[in-house]
Short mmCIF file of C-alpha atoms in Angstrom, two decimals:
data_model
loop_
_atom_site.label_atom_id
_atom_site.label_comp_id
_atom_site.label_asym_id
_atom_site.label_seq_id
_atom_site.Cartn_x
_atom_site.Cartn_y
_atom_site.Cartn_z
CA MET A 72 -18.29 46.57 -9.66
CA ALA A 73 -21.15 46.19 -7.21
CA PHE A 74 -22.24 42.73 -6.12
CA THR A 75 -25.96 42.01 -5.87
CA SER A 76 -27.72 40.01 -3.17
CA ARG A 77 -27.96 37.17 -5.66
CA ASP A 78 -24.17 37.20 -6.07
CA HIS A 79 -23.69 36.98 -2.32
CA VAL A 80 -26.16 34.09 -2.00
CA ARG A 81 -24.49 32.25 -4.85
CA ALA A 82 -21.04 32.77 -3.32
CA ALA A 83 -22.29 31.50 0.05
CA LEU A 84 -23.80 28.39 -1.52
CA LEU A 85 -20.61 27.66 -3.45
CA ALA A 86 -18.54 28.11 -0.29
CA LEU A 87 -20.86 25.71 1.54
CA VAL A 88 -20.60 23.10 -1.20
CA LEU A 89 -16.79 23.37 -1.22
CA ALA A 90 -16.66 23.08 2.57
CA VAL A 91 -18.94 20.04 2.64
CA HIS A 92 -17.13 18.19 -0.13
CA GLY A 93 -13.75 19.17 1.24
CA TYR A 94 -14.78 17.52 4.49
CA LEU A 95 -16.13 14.45 2.69
CA ALA A 96 -12.86 14.14 0.76
CA LEU A 97 -10.68 14.07 3.87
CA PRO A 98 -8.54 10.91 3.79
CA ILE A 99 -10.23 9.30 6.80
CA PRO A 100 -10.44 5.49 6.52
CA GLY A 101 -14.00 4.22 6.48
CA LYS A 102 -13.07 1.11 8.44
CA VAL A 103 -9.77 0.00 9.93
CA SER A 104 -9.21 -3.61 10.94
CA GLU A 105 -6.57 -6.33 10.78
CA ALA A 106 -7.68 -7.03 7.22
CA SER A 107 -6.80 -3.43 6.26
CA PHE A 108 -3.13 -4.18 6.90
CA LYS A 109 -2.87 -7.35 4.82
CA HIS A 110 -1.13 -5.59 1.97
CA PRO A 111 2.57 -4.99 1.29
CA ILE A 112 2.00 -1.22 1.21
CA ALA A 113 0.70 -1.39 4.79
CA ASP A 114 3.79 -3.27 5.99
CA GLU A 115 6.05 -0.78 4.23
CA GLU A 116 4.22 2.25 5.61
CA LEU A 117 4.10 0.88 9.17
CA ALA A 118 7.84 0.27 9.13
CA ARG A 119 8.49 3.71 7.64
CA TRP A 120 6.33 5.59 10.15
CA SER A 121 7.70 3.56 13.02
CA GLY A 122 11.14 4.85 12.03
CA ILE A 123 9.89 8.43 11.64
CA LEU A 124 8.25 8.42 15.07
CA SER A 125 11.31 6.89 16.68
CA GLY A 126 13.36 9.72 15.20
CA VAL A 127 11.33 12.25 17.20
CA GLY A 128 11.34 10.26 20.42
CA ILE A 129 8.07 8.34 20.05
CA GLU A 130 8.99 4.68 20.26
CA ARG A 131 6.49 2.43 18.49
CA THR A 132 7.11 -0.90 16.85
CA PRO A 133 5.15 -1.54 13.64
CA ASP A 134 2.83 -3.92 15.51
CA GLU A 135 2.20 -1.39 18.30
CA LEU A 136 1.52 1.33 15.75
CA LYS A 137 -0.93 -0.92 13.91
CA ALA A 138 -2.82 -1.69 17.13
CA GLU A 139 -3.15 2.03 17.94
CA LEU A 140 -4.35 2.85 14.43
CA ILE A 141 -7.04 0.17 14.58
CA GLU A 142 -8.24 1.45 17.96
CA ARG A 143 -8.21 5.17 17.22
CA PHE A 144 -9.32 5.32 13.62
CA GLY A 145 -12.30 3.07 14.28
CA GLY A 146 -13.77 5.81 16.48
CA LEU A 147 -12.79 8.57 14.04
CA ALA A 148 -14.52 6.81 11.15
CA GLU A 149 -17.68 6.36 13.22
CA ALA A 150 -17.65 10.04 14.24
CA ARG A 151 -17.34 11.07 10.58
CA LYS A 152 -20.22 8.79 9.62
CA GLU A 153 -22.47 10.32 12.30
CA SER A 154 -21.49 13.89 11.41
CA ILE A 155 -22.62 13.60 7.77
CA LYS A 156 -25.96 11.93 8.51
CA PRO A 157 -27.91 15.24 8.35
CA ILE A 158 -26.70 16.01 4.81
CA ARG A 159 -26.95 12.51 3.33
CA PRO A 160 -30.55 12.99 2.05
CA LEU A 161 -29.48 16.15 0.19
CA LEU A 162 -26.44 14.37 -1.32
CA ARG A 163 -28.63 11.52 -2.52
CA LEU A 164 -31.22 13.93 -3.92
CA THR A 165 -28.68 15.98 -5.86
CA GLY A 166 -26.34 13.10 -6.74
CA THR A 167 -23.37 15.13 -5.52
CA GLY A 168 -21.85 12.79 -2.95
CA GLN A 169 -18.10 12.34 -2.55
CA ALA A 170 -17.48 8.60 -2.60
CA TRP A 171 -13.72 8.60 -2.06
CA GLY A 172 -11.18 10.48 0.01
CA LEU A 173 -8.06 12.23 -1.21
CA PHE A 174 -5.02 10.03 -1.70
CA THR A 175 -2.76 9.85 1.34
CA TYR A 176 0.19 8.06 -0.26
CA PRO A 177 1.34 6.83 -3.68
CA ASN A 178 0.95 3.17 -4.56
CA SER A 179 4.44 1.73 -4.20
CA PHE A 180 3.27 -1.66 -5.50
CA PRO A 181 1.70 -0.72 -8.86
CA HIS A 182 0.10 -3.22 -11.21
CA THR A 183 0.29 -3.31 -14.99
CA MET A 184 -1.94 -5.36 -17.28
CA HIS A 185 -0.37 -7.68 -19.85
CA ILE A 186 -2.07 -9.47 -22.76
CA GLN A 187 -0.51 -12.37 -24.65
CA LEU A 188 -1.47 -14.49 -27.65
CA GLN A 189 -0.76 -18.18 -28.06
CA VAL A 190 0.39 -18.98 -31.59
CA ASP A 191 1.70 -22.44 -32.55
CA GLY A 192 1.92 -23.34 -28.88
CA GLN A 193 4.07 -20.32 -27.98
CA TRP A 194 3.01 -17.26 -25.99
CA ARG A 195 3.89 -13.90 -27.47
CA PRO A 196 3.12 -10.38 -26.16
CA LEU A 197 0.21 -8.50 -27.67
CA TYR A 198 -0.16 -5.58 -25.25
CA LEU A 199 2.50 -4.38 -22.81
CA PRO A 200 2.17 -1.00 -21.05
CA LEU A 201 4.53 1.69 -22.37
CA ASP A 202 5.90 -0.66 -25.04
CA PRO A 203 5.54 0.87 -28.54
CA GLU A 204 6.19 -2.52 -30.17
CA HIS A 205 3.32 -4.23 -28.34
CA ASP A 206 0.57 -1.61 -28.11
CA TRP A 207 -2.47 -3.44 -29.47
CA ASN A 208 -5.56 -1.33 -28.78
CA LYS A 209 -3.51 1.06 -26.65
CA ARG A 210 -5.92 3.97 -27.16
CA LEU A 211 -8.71 1.79 -25.82
CA PHE A 212 -6.86 0.53 -22.74
CA VAL A 213 -5.60 3.95 -21.64
CA PHE A 214 -9.10 5.46 -21.86
CA ARG A 215 -10.08 6.22 -18.27
CA ARG A 216 -13.43 4.41 -18.41
CA ILE A 217 -11.80 1.20 -19.63
CA ARG A 218 -8.72 1.57 -17.44
CA GLY A 219 -10.98 1.94 -14.41
CA VAL A 220 -12.40 -1.55 -15.02
CA TYR A 221 -9.11 -3.45 -14.94
CA ASP A 222 -7.34 -1.14 -12.46
CA ASP A 223 -10.17 -1.70 -10.00
CA ASN A 224 -9.55 -5.46 -10.09
CA ALA A 225 -5.78 -5.40 -9.63
CA ASN A 226 -5.79 -6.21 -5.91
CA ASN A 227 -8.95 -8.31 -5.69
CA ALA A 228 -10.28 -9.74 -8.93
CA ARG A 229 -14.07 -9.82 -9.14
CA GLN A 230 -16.63 -10.89 -11.73
CA SER A 231 -16.09 -7.68 -13.69
CA TYR A 232 -12.49 -8.80 -14.30
CA ASP A 233 -13.57 -12.10 -15.83
CA ASN A 234 -16.11 -10.25 -17.98
CA PHE A 235 -13.34 -7.87 -19.09
CA VAL A 236 -11.03 -10.80 -19.93
CA ASP A 237 -13.77 -12.41 -22.04
CA TRP A 238 -14.28 -9.15 -23.93
CA VAL A 239 -10.54 -8.66 -24.55
CA ALA A 240 -10.00 -12.29 -25.56
CA LEU A 241 -12.86 -12.28 -28.06
CA MET A 242 -11.54 -9.09 -29.68
CA ALA A 243 -8.02 -10.48 -29.89
CA LEU A 244 -9.05 -13.85 -31.31
CA ARG A 245 -11.25 -12.23 -33.95
CA GLU A 246 -8.43 -9.93 -35.04
CA HIS A 247 -5.78 -12.67 -34.94
CA PRO A 248 -7.14 -15.85 -36.54
CA GLU A 249 -3.72 -17.49 -36.15
CA ALA A 250 -4.03 -17.41 -32.34
CA SER A 251 -5.44 -20.34 -30.38
CA ALA A 252 -5.68 -18.65 -26.97
CA VAL A 253 -5.36 -15.34 -25.12
CA GLN A 254 -3.88 -14.76 -21.69
CA VAL A 255 -4.51 -11.71 -19.50
CA HIS A 256 -2.72 -11.09 -16.22
CA TYR A 257 -1.26 -8.39 -13.99
CA VAL A 258 2.37 -7.83 -13.12
CA ARG A 259 2.96 -6.22 -9.75
CA GLY A 260 6.19 -4.33 -9.26
CA HIS A 261 7.70 -2.39 -6.38
CA VAL A 262 8.77 1.26 -6.54
CA THR A 263 11.25 2.22 -3.83
CA LEU A 264 11.92 5.64 -2.35
CA PRO A 265 14.78 7.84 -3.61
CA GLY A 266 18.05 6.68 -2.09
CA GLU A 267 16.79 3.14 -1.50
CA PRO A 268 18.05 0.22 -3.61
CA LYS A 269 15.83 -0.65 -6.56
CA ASP A 270 13.65 -3.73 -6.27
CA PRO A 271 13.58 -5.63 -9.58
CA SER A 272 11.25 -8.36 -8.32
CA THR A 273 7.80 -8.75 -9.87
CA LYS A 274 4.79 -10.95 -9.25
CA GLU A 275 2.20 -12.21 -11.73
CA LYS A 276 -1.38 -12.09 -10.50
CA HIS A 277 -4.88 -13.04 -11.63
CA LYS A 278 -3.81 -14.98 -14.70
CA ARG A 279 -6.73 -15.85 -16.98
CA VAL A 280 -6.57 -17.89 -20.19
CA ARG A 281 -9.34 -18.01 -22.79
CA THR A 282 -9.14 -20.42 -25.72
CA ARG A 283 -10.59 -20.23 -29.20
CA ALA A 284 -11.93 -23.74 -28.81
CA GLY A 285 -13.71 -22.80 -25.60
CA PHE A 286 -15.43 -19.80 -27.15
CA GLU A 287 -16.41 -21.83 -30.22
CA GLN A 288 -17.91 -24.51 -28.00
CA GLU A 289 -19.96 -21.83 -26.24
CA GLY A 290 -21.08 -20.41 -29.58
CA ARG A 291 -19.47 -17.04 -28.88
CA LEU A 292 -16.90 -17.13 -31.65
#
């Protein structure tokens, strides 16, 4: 089968697009500062890599490693930013930018969303992840567009989280007239590496409560 000039041009353009977006997807931090390390994953990774480096003769404490990362990656991020300036207009024109880098590590402190109803003064589960007995609106919450809203607020809750809670609470209260309130919150767990002892501890975060009386007063229910 003979390839035409058009085929060669098309192949070259595709190769260029793959090369550009492969570069844009490199897991290079956009900005590294002290604030970047204020997360339990950062502490865990610093300790782990400090041990790995020590095993090959490079002695670095977690604090020393953090200081080097802040110094070196700041310059790397700036170099990346300058290198893609010439193609930014084309990316904006075509709407084909790559907004995030490839994942460098799994999240060892995952969050799950929990929804509860208050009935006769008692809280009872309405939605619990991976629980077939409490799977209210499961198909809705696992849909990637909806999941993206609450997953994106797990670490730092923003206004979109409060809007999401309002939406969930109104649905739940309309479907369950016996309920007087709805509570939405995250539970953060900790997944350890193979061979390490399991960590059963959890932490509740971003608890929000919406009441039927409050919505009625606002004229929303």
